[in-house]
PDB file of C-alpha atoms in Angstrom:
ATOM      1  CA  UNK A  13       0.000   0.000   0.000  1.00 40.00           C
ATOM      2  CA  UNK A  14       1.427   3.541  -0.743  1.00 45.00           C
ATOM      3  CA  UNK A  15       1.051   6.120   1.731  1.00 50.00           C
ATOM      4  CA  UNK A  16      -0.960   8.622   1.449  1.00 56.00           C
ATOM      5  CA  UNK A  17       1.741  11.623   1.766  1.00 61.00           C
ATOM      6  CA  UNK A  18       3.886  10.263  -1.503  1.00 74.00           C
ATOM      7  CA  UNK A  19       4.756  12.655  -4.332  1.00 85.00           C
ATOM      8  CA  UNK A  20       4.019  10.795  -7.586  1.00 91.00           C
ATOM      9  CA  UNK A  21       5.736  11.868 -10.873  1.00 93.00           C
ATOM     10  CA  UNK A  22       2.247  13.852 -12.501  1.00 93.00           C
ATOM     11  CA  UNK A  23       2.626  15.920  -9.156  1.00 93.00           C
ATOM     12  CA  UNK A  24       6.117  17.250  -9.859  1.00 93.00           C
ATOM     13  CA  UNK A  25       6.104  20.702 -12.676  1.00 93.00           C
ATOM     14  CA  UNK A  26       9.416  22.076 -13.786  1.00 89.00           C
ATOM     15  CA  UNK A  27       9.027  25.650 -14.388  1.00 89.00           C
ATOM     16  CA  UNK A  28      11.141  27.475 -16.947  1.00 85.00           C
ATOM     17  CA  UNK A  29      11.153  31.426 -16.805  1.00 79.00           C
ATOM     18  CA  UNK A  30      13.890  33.842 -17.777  1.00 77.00           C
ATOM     19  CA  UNK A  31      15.370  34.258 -14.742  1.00 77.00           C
ATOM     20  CA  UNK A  32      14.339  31.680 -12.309  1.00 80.00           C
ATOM     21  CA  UNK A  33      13.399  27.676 -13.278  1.00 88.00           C
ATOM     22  CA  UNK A  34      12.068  26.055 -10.789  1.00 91.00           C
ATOM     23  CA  UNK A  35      10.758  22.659  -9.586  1.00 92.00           C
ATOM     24  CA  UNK A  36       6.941  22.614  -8.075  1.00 92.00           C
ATOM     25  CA  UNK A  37       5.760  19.291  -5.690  1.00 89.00           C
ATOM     26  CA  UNK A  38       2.620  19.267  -4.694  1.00 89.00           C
ATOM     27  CA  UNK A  39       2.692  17.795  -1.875  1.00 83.00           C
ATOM     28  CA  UNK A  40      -1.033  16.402  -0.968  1.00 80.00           C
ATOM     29  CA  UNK A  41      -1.180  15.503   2.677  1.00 73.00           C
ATOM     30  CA  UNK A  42       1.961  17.846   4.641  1.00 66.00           C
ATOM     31  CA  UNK A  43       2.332  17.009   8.035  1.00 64.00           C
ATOM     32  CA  UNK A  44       2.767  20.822   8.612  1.00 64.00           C
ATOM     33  CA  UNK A  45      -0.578  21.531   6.638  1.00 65.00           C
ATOM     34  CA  UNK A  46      -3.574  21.758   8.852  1.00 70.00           C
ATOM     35  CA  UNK A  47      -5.875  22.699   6.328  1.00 74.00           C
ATOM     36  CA  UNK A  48      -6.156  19.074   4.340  1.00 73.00           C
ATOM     37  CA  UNK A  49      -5.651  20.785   1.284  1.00 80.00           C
ATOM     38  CA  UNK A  50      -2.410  19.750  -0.867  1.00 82.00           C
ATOM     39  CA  UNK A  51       0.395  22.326  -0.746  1.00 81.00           C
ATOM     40  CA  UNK A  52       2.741  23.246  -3.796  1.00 85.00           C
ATOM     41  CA  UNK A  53       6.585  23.340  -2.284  1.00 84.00           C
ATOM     42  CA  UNK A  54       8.625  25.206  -5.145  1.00 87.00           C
ATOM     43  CA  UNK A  55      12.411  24.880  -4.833  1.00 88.00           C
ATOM     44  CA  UNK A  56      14.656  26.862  -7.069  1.00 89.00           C
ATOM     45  CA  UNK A  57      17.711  26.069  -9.434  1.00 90.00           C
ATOM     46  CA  UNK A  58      21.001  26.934  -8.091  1.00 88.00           C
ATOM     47  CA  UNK A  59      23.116  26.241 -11.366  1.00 87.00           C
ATOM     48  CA  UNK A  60      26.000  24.236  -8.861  1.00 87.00           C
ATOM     49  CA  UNK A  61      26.593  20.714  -9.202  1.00 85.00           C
ATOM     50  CA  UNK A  62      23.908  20.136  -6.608  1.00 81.00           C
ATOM     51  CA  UNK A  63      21.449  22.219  -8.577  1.00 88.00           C
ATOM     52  CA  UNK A  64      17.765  20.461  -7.253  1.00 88.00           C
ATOM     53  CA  UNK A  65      16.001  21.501 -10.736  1.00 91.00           C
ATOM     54  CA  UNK A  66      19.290  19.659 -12.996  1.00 92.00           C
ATOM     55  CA  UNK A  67      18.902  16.738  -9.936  1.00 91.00           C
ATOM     56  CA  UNK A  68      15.004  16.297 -11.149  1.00 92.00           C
ATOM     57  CA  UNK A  69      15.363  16.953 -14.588  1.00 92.00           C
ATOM     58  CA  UNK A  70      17.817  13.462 -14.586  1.00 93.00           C
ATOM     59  CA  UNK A  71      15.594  11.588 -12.470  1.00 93.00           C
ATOM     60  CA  UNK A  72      12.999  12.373 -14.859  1.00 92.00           C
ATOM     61  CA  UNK A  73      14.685  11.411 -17.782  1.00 94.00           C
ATOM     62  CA  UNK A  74      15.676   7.993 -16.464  1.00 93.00           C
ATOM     63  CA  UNK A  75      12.076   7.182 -15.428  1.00 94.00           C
ATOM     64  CA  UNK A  76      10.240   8.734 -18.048  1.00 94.00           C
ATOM     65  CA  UNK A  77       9.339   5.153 -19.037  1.00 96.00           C
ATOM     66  CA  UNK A  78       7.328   4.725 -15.658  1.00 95.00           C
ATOM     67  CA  UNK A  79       3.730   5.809 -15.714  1.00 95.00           C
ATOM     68  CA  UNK A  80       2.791   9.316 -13.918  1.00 94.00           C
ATOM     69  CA  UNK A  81       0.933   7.818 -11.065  1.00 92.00           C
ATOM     70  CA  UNK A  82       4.491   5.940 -10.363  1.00 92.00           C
ATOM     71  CA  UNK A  83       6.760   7.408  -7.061  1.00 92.00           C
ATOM     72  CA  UNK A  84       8.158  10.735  -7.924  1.00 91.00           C
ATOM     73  CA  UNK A  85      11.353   9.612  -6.420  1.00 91.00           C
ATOM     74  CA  UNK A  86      11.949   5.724  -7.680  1.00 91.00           C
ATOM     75  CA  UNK A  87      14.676   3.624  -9.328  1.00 90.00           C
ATOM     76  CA  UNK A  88      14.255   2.832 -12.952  1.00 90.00           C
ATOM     77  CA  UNK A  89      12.072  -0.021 -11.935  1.00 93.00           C
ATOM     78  CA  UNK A  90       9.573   1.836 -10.120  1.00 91.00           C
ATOM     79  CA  UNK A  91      10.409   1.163  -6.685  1.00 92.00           C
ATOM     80  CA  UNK A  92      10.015   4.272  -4.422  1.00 91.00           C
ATOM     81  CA  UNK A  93      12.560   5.979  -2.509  1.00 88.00           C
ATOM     82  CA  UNK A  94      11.412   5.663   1.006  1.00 87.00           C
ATOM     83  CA  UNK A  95      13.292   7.301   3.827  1.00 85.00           C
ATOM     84  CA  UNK A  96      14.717   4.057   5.003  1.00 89.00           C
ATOM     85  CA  UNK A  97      16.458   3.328   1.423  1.00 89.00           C
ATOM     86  CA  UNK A  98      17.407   7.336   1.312  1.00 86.00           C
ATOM     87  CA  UNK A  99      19.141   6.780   5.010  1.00 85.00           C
ATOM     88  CA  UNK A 100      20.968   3.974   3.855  1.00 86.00           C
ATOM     89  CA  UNK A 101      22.313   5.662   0.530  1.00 84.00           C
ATOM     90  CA  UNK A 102      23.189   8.309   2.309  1.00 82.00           C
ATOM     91  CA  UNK A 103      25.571   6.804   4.722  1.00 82.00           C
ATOM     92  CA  UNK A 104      26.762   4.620   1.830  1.00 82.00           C
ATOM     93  CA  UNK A 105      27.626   7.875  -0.585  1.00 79.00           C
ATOM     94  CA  UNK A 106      28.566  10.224   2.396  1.00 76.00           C
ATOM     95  CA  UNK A 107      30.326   7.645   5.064  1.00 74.00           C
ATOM     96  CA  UNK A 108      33.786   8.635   3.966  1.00 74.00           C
ATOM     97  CA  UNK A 109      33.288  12.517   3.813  1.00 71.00           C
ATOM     98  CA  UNK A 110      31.739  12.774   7.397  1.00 65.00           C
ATOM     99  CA  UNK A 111      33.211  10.959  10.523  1.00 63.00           C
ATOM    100  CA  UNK A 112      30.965  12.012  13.321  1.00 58.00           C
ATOM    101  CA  UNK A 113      27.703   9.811  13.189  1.00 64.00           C
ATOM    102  CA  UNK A 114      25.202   9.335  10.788  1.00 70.00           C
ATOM    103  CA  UNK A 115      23.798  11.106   8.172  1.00 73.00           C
ATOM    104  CA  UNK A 116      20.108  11.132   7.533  1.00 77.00           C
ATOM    105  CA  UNK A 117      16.943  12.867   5.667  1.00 78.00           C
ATOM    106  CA  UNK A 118      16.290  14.801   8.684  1.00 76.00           C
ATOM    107  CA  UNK A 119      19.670  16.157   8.778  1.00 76.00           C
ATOM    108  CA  UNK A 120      18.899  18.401   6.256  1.00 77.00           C
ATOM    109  CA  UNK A 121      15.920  19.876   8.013  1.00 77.00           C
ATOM    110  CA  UNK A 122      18.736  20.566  10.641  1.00 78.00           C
ATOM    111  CA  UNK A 123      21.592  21.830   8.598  1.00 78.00           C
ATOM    112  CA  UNK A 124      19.449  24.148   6.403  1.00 80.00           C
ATOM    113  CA  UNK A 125      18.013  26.590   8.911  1.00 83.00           C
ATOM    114  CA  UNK A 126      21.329  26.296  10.985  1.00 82.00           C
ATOM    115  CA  UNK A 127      23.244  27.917   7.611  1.00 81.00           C
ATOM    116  CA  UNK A 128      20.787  30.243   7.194  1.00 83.00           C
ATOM    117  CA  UNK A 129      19.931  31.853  10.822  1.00 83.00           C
ATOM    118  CA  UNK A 130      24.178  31.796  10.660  1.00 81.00           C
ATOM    119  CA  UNK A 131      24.079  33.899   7.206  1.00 83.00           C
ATOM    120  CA  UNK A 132      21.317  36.243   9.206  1.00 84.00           C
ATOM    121  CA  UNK A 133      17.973  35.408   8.201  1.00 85.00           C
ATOM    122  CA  UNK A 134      15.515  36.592  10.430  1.00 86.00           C
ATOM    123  CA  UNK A 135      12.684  34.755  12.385  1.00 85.00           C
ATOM    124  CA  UNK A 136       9.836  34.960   9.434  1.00 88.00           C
ATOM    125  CA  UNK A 137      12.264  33.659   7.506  1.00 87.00           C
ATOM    126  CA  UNK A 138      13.655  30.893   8.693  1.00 84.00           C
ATOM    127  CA  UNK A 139       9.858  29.772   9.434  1.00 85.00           C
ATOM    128  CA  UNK A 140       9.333  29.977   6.068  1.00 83.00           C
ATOM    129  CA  UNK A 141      12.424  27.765   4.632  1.00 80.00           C
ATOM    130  CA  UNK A 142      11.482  24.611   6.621  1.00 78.00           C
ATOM    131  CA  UNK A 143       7.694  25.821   6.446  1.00 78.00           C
ATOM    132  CA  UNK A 144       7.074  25.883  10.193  1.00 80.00           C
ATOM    133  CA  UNK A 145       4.278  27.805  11.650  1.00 78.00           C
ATOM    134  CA  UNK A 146       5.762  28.079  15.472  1.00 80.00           C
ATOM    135  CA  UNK A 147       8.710  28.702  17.308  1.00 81.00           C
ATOM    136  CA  UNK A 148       9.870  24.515  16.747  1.00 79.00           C
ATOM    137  CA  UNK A 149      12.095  25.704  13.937  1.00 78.00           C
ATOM    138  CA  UNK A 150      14.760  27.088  17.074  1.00 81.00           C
ATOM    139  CA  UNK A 151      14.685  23.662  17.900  1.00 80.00           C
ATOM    140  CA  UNK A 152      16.708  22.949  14.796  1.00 79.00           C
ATOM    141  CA  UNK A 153      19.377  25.731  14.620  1.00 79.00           C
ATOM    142  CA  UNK A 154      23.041  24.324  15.840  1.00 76.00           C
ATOM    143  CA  UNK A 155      25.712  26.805  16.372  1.00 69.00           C
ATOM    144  CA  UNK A 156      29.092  26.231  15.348  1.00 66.00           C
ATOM    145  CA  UNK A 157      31.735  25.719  17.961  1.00 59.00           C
ATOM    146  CA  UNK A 158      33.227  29.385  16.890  1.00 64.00           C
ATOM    147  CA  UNK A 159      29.357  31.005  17.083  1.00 65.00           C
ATOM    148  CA  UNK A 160      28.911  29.475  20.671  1.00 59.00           C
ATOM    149  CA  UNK A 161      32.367  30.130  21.861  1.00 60.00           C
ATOM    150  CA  UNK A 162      31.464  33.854  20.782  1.00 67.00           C
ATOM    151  CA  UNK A 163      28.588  33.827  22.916  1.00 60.00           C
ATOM    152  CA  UNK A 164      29.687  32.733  25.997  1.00 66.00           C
ATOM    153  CA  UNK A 165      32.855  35.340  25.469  1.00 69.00           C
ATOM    154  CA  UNK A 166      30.142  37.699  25.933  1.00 65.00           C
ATOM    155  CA  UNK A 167      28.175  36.683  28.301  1.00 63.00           C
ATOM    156  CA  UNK A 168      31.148  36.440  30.882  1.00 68.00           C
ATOM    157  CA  UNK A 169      31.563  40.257  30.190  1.00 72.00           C
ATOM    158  CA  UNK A 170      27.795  40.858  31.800  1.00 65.00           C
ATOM    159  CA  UNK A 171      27.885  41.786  35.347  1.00 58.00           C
TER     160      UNK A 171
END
């Protein structure tokens, strides 16, 4: 049985404009969307190697055999990419860059609002990156070694 908060392929829409292309998921049952109603999650090219929008385009092309109600993210064969397979490639692929634990999915939730509230993005806007509607997102946010050693340097100076 396939859950009911899976992307399929006909939910995915690459959008081309002259400045921006971008990759739309509508995602039909968010666990941060209280209204029921499916949400469209839009995340922009960044022309790197890791570029999302070239990342989808591939994936596309190598399942455009599959039918559209097959798993947006799937092998060749059709068989969806479920957290548990994404953990393990993950730890495969990254096990000799990163020495300190594991890697997962939710890492990323982690990491991306860390390098942004370190870059200076304000409250509203880290909410809006990781699409929180409360205060959880401060939950996320890890401070570099350097950031927290600032911090306490400062702190001792308050009498």
């Amino acid at each position: 049985m396939i859950k009911k908060r899976i992307c399929f392929k006909k939910d995915i829409k690459v959008r081309h404009s002259n400045n921006a292309h971008s990759i739309q998921f509508k995602i039909k049952s968010a666990k941060t969307n209280k209204t029921g109603k499916p949400e469209i999650v839009e995340v922009f090219a960044t022309n790197t190697l890791l570029c999302p929008v070239k990342a989808i385009l591939k994936l596309s092309a190598l399942t455009s055999h599959l039918p559209l109600d097959s798993p947006a993210f799937c092998d060749s064969k059709g068989k969806a990419l479920t957290l548990n397979r994404l953990n393990r490639c993950l730890n495969m692929f990254l096990n000799s860059h990163f020495k300190h634990g594991k890697i997962s999915g939710h890492s990323f939730r982690a990491g991306l609002v860390s390098m942004f509230a370190k870059l200076g993005y304000d409250s509203f806007q880290l909410k809006q990156i990781g699409r929180w509607s409360s205060r959880a997102y401060k939950c996320y946010i890890k401070l570099g070694q350097t950031k927290r050693f600032q911090m306490a340097t400062v702190i001792s100076k308050v009498k």
